[in-house]
Amino acid sequence: MTRMHNRRTFLAGIAGASALSIAGCMESSGSSVRMGTGTQGSATFAASQALQSVINDSADEVRISSQETSGSGAGNFRLYDNGEIDGGGFDNYASAQAVNNTGNFADRSVDSIPYQGFFYVLSHMYIVTSPDSDIETTDDLSGKNVWLNPAGTSVRPPTDAVFENAGLYSQINPVSVDRSGLPGAIEEGRIDAAVVYGANSKALPGWVTELDTRFNFIVVTPTESFKQAIRDTSGIGYEEVSTYGWEQDIGSDEVATWTLGAQFRFGDNVSTETVQTIARVTYEQNESIIEANNIFPEYEDPSDMMAAAISDQAVHPGVAEFLKEENQWNDELSIGET
């Protein structure tokens, strides 16, 4: 059985998306929740492991069972659609593609996606280059060797989309190298500019920290047309943030970024009470989760848990009930059914 829900436009500016069930019915496994975690070393895996540890220690009536998966993108959406997981980590860009049958879902769609829960990572992406480079703005990237992150990572598809919307993708030379090989490629002069990111306004990932210790960088200034391309890209956000995490001065205190949010989502087979407990313990034990995973977000208020919520896509009623309990629910968001 599939629970069908009427839904409004997925994101502002998107029209005509095909009908899709937000959260699909399958038999409940009680208070045990199977969560898809992504691969070891990923932000999703680290956040899921930290969440599982604290929930399983603090909530007698709820157990999380983390299952390593291919990632927070199409892989987890397909596992959920197949009934193999009850929830887990899902990124917003892949969610937009799943709803609209585009990208990885163009030839192989899914019938349902889980309800929104609460966010665990918000990646702020931008471009850096060498201070000795002749690159100052994104207009100067034409004809240059640009590293966009490896294929298969969650940040690559939205990055490609931003460059395509800006009319730049066909003008650059994308460099294919994994993150471990990136320092060598920079040393050999094979890369003119690179896309990097920070997480949750707290820290840089380890591979960027390594670059920080070995090379000098400056921010590539996005033009107004590039900024508009970010705003026009479905499934991501536009945000101007401080250039946090760097030990060096990268030439600017603030940078315009394209942001990718990832959320813990839960299917409609997971009861309201179970998800309400998970949300409550996550908020109340936020510090304990951060001790286990130092880049996990700090939720000063319960409403902070919804920082990456997508308009017009239903939130799991368990999360909604928790936020209502705390007088922090946003009435502009819709609530799903279990």
C-alpha positions as a printed Julia matrix, in Angstrom:
338×3 Matrix{Float64}:
  0.0    0.0     0.0
  1.22   3.5    -0.79
 -0.08   6.52    1.07
 -0.69   9.29   -1.44
 -0.56  12.94   -0.42
 -1.53  16.07   -2.27
  1.4   18.45   -2.37
  1.99  21.96   -3.55
  4.98  23.21   -5.49
  8.18  21.59   -4.24
 10.35  24.71   -4.4
  9.62  28.24   -5.46
  9.79  28.48   -9.23
  9.24  24.76   -9.9
  6.03  23.83  -11.63
  4.59  20.75  -13.25
  6.41  18.18  -11.12
  5.05  14.67  -11.36
  2.94  13.34   -8.5
  4.92  11.43   -5.92
  4.08   9.99   -2.54
  5.91  11.76    0.25
  6.58   8.84    2.58
  5.46   5.41    1.51
  3.67   2.83    3.63
  5.37  -0.35    4.76
  4.95  -2.48    7.81
  6.29  -0.84   10.94
  9.12  -2.51   12.78
  7.97  -1.09   16.1
 10.39   1.27   17.85
 13.43   0.01   15.92
 14.3    2.39   13.08
 16.57   1.3    10.23
 18.62   4.33    9.19
 20.68   4.57    6.0
 24.02   6.18    6.91
 26.11   6.67    3.8
 29.71   5.47    3.49
 32.36   5.47    6.2
 34.15   8.82    6.33
 31.15  10.78    5.08
 29.36  13.49    7.06
 26.19  11.4     6.92
 27.92   8.34    8.36
 29.52  10.33   11.2
 26.28  12.11   12.1
 24.28   8.88   11.96
 26.71   7.01   14.2
 26.68   9.83   16.75
 22.87  10.0    16.68
 22.53   6.22   17.06
 24.88   6.13   20.03
 23.07   8.85   21.97
 19.52   7.74   21.09
 20.21   4.11   21.96
 21.79   5.13   25.28
 19.15   7.69   26.24
 15.8    6.43   24.9
 14.71   3.07   26.3
 11.72   2.81   23.99
 13.55   3.6    20.72
 16.43   1.89   18.95
 18.23   3.14   15.85
 19.89   0.56   13.64
 22.38   2.26   11.32
 23.02   0.59    7.99
 25.96   1.64    5.82
 24.74   2.7     2.38
 26.1    4.32   -0.76
 25.21   7.83    0.38
 22.63  10.5     1.12
 21.7   10.96   -2.52
 19.91   8.63   -4.92
 21.13   5.51   -3.12
 19.24   6.16    0.1
 16.12   7.29   -1.75
 16.05   4.03   -3.68
 16.62   1.94   -0.55
 13.71   3.72    1.12
 11.49   3.29   -1.92
 12.34  -0.44   -1.9
 11.4   -0.75    1.78
 14.95  -1.58    2.87
 15.36   1.34    5.29
 12.89   3.37    7.39
 14.8    6.64    7.18
 18.3    8.03    7.37
 20.37  10.8     5.84
 19.03  12.39    2.65
 20.3   15.47    0.88
 17.97  18.19   -0.37
 19.33  18.35   -3.91
 18.65  14.65   -4.51
 15.23  15.19   -2.96
 14.44  17.85   -5.56
 15.52  15.47   -8.31
 13.46  12.61   -6.84
 10.3   14.72   -6.75
 10.77  16.06  -10.26
 12.11  12.87  -11.92
 15.26  14.66  -13.05
 18.98  13.92  -12.81
 19.61  10.5   -11.29
 15.86   9.86  -11.27
 15.13  10.81  -14.9
 15.32   7.23  -16.17
 14.52   5.44  -12.94
 12.05   7.27  -10.71
 10.9    6.45   -7.18
  7.31   6.21   -5.97
  7.83   7.73   -2.53
 10.31   9.65   -0.39
 10.4    9.93    3.4
  9.11  12.91    5.34
 11.47  15.67    6.38
 12.88  15.35    9.87
 15.7   17.66   10.99
 19.0   18.74    9.47
 22.43  17.44   10.4
 24.7   19.17    7.89
 24.63  22.35    5.87
 27.57  22.61    3.48
 28.64  26.07    2.28
 30.39  25.75   -1.11
 32.55  28.3    -2.89
 35.62  28.59   -5.13
 39.24  29.31   -4.25
 42.37  29.86   -6.3
 46.04  30.73   -5.8
 46.9   34.35   -4.93
 49.27  34.23   -7.93
 46.45  33.28  -10.3
 44.92  35.69  -12.81
 41.49  34.53  -11.63
 39.6   37.2    -9.68
 35.93  36.53  -10.4
 33.91  33.59  -11.68
 33.97  35.2   -15.15
 37.71  34.48  -15.22
 37.18  30.72  -14.91
 36.52  30.29  -18.64
 39.2   28.06  -20.15
 40.62  27.17  -16.73
 41.17  23.78  -15.1
 38.59  23.67  -12.31
 38.21  20.95   -9.69
 34.52  20.52   -8.81
 34.84  17.62   -6.29
 34.79  13.93   -7.21
 31.9   12.33   -9.05
 29.76  10.35   -6.62
 30.06  12.83   -3.75
 26.88  14.58   -2.62
 28.29  18.05   -3.36
 29.18  17.35   -6.99
 25.7   17.23   -8.63
 24.55  20.63   -7.25
 27.94  22.12   -8.11
 27.62  20.92  -11.7
 24.11  22.38  -11.81
 25.27  25.8   -10.57
 28.04  25.93  -13.18
 25.61  24.82  -15.89
 23.03  27.44  -14.88
 25.77  30.06  -14.92
 26.76  29.02  -18.46
 30.23  28.11  -17.23
 30.3   24.33  -17.27
 30.93  24.11  -21.01
 33.62  26.8   -20.76
 35.81  25.23  -18.07
 37.96  22.11  -18.06
 36.68  19.97  -15.16
 39.56  18.1   -13.53
 38.86  14.53  -12.43
 40.87  13.62   -9.35
 39.83  12.27   -5.96
 40.33  14.25   -2.76
 43.43  12.32   -1.72
 45.06  13.21   -5.04
 44.07  16.86   -4.95
 47.21  18.22   -3.18
 49.45  16.51   -5.74
 47.42  17.89   -8.63
 47.7   21.41   -7.18
 51.46  21.03   -6.69
 51.83  19.9   -10.3
 49.92  22.94  -11.54
 47.07  20.89  -12.99
 44.36  22.82  -11.15
 43.68  26.55  -11.47
 40.69  26.75   -9.09
 38.85  24.4    -6.76
 35.45  24.16   -5.12
 35.74  23.78   -1.34
 33.23  23.92    1.48
 32.71  24.28    5.2
 30.15  22.46    7.31
 27.56  23.9     9.69
 29.43  27.22   10.05
 31.81  25.31   12.32
 34.7   23.71   10.5
 36.3   22.66    7.25
 36.36  18.96    6.33
 39.69  17.21    6.81
 40.72  17.3     3.17
 40.25  21.11    3.06
 42.18  21.48    6.33
 45.08  19.65    4.69
 44.99  22.08    1.77
 44.98  24.96    4.25
 48.25  23.76    5.77
 50.0   23.24    2.42
 48.9   25.99    0.04
 47.87  29.64   -0.07
 44.41  30.49   -1.38
 42.11  33.4    -2.06
 38.37  33.39   -2.68
 37.15  33.66   -6.25
 34.52  36.41   -6.19
 31.19  35.33   -7.68
 29.65  37.76  -10.15
 26.02  38.83   -9.87
 25.11  36.47  -12.71
 26.8   33.59  -10.89
 24.93  34.45   -7.7
 21.68  34.41   -9.66
 22.59  31.0   -11.06
 22.87  29.75   -7.48
 19.45  31.18   -6.65
 17.99  29.56   -9.77
 19.27  26.07   -8.92
 16.59  23.87   -7.38
 17.36  21.93   -4.22
 20.09  24.22   -2.9
 20.23  27.56   -1.11
 22.12  30.82   -1.46
 23.82  32.22    1.62
 26.55  34.74    2.36
 28.66  33.45    5.24
 31.95  34.15    6.95
 34.96  32.28    5.57
 35.13  30.15    8.71
 37.59  27.39    9.5
 40.69  28.65    7.7
 44.0   29.2     9.49
 45.12  31.57    6.72
 43.65  34.79    5.36
 41.9   33.84    2.12
 41.35  37.44    1.06
 37.77  37.91    2.24
 35.91  37.75    5.54
 32.67  36.79    3.8
 31.74  34.77    0.74
 28.6   34.02   -1.28
 27.96  30.28   -1.23
 25.67  27.64   -2.64
 24.44  25.54    0.26
 23.49  21.89    0.36
 21.37  20.77    3.28
 21.04  17.16    4.38
 18.35  15.96    6.76
 17.48  12.93    8.78
 14.17  11.83    7.27
 11.64   9.28    8.46
  8.99   7.27    6.65
  5.31   7.14    7.54
  5.79   3.62    8.9
  7.76   5.15   11.79
  5.29   6.24   14.45
  4.74   9.79   15.58
  5.78   8.84   19.11
  9.05   7.25   17.95
 10.15  10.23   15.85
  8.99  12.66   18.53
 11.27  10.86   20.98
 14.19  10.94   18.55
 13.72  14.68   17.97
 13.39  15.44   21.67
 16.45  13.42   22.71
 18.48  14.89   19.82
 17.71  18.39   21.04
 18.13  17.68   24.75
 21.32  15.65   24.23
 22.74  17.92   21.51
 26.0   18.4    23.41
 26.5   14.65   23.77
 26.01  14.17   20.04
 28.54  16.95   19.34
 31.03  15.22   21.64
 30.72  12.16   19.41
 30.81  14.21   16.17
 32.27  17.68   16.55
 30.81  19.11   13.34
 27.26  18.1    14.25
 25.14  21.29   14.36
 24.41  23.16   17.57
 20.68  23.59   18.13
 20.37  26.61   20.39
 16.59  26.49   19.94
 14.41  23.61   18.72
 13.54  25.62   15.61
 17.23  25.49   14.6
 16.68  21.83   13.76
 14.64  22.96   10.73
 17.32  25.2     9.22
 17.42  23.12    6.02
 13.67  22.44    5.73
 12.25  22.56    2.21
  9.1   24.6     1.71
  5.99  22.69    0.66
  7.33  19.26    1.49
  5.77  17.54    4.47
  7.51  17.2     7.83
  7.14  14.0     9.82
  4.38  14.48   12.42
  6.74  13.32   15.18
  9.07  16.25   14.53
  6.09  18.59   14.21
  4.66  17.43   17.54
  8.0   17.96   19.28
  8.31  21.48   17.89
  4.71  22.29   18.81
  5.45  21.04   22.32
  8.29  23.58   22.43
  6.19  26.35   20.84
  8.65  26.39   17.93
  6.56  25.0    15.05
  6.49  26.98   11.82
  2.89  27.03   10.55
  4.1   27.65    7.0
  5.34  24.05    6.85
  2.99  21.13    6.2
  2.71  17.98    8.31
  2.57  14.44    6.96
  0.5   11.5     8.2
  1.46   8.19    9.76
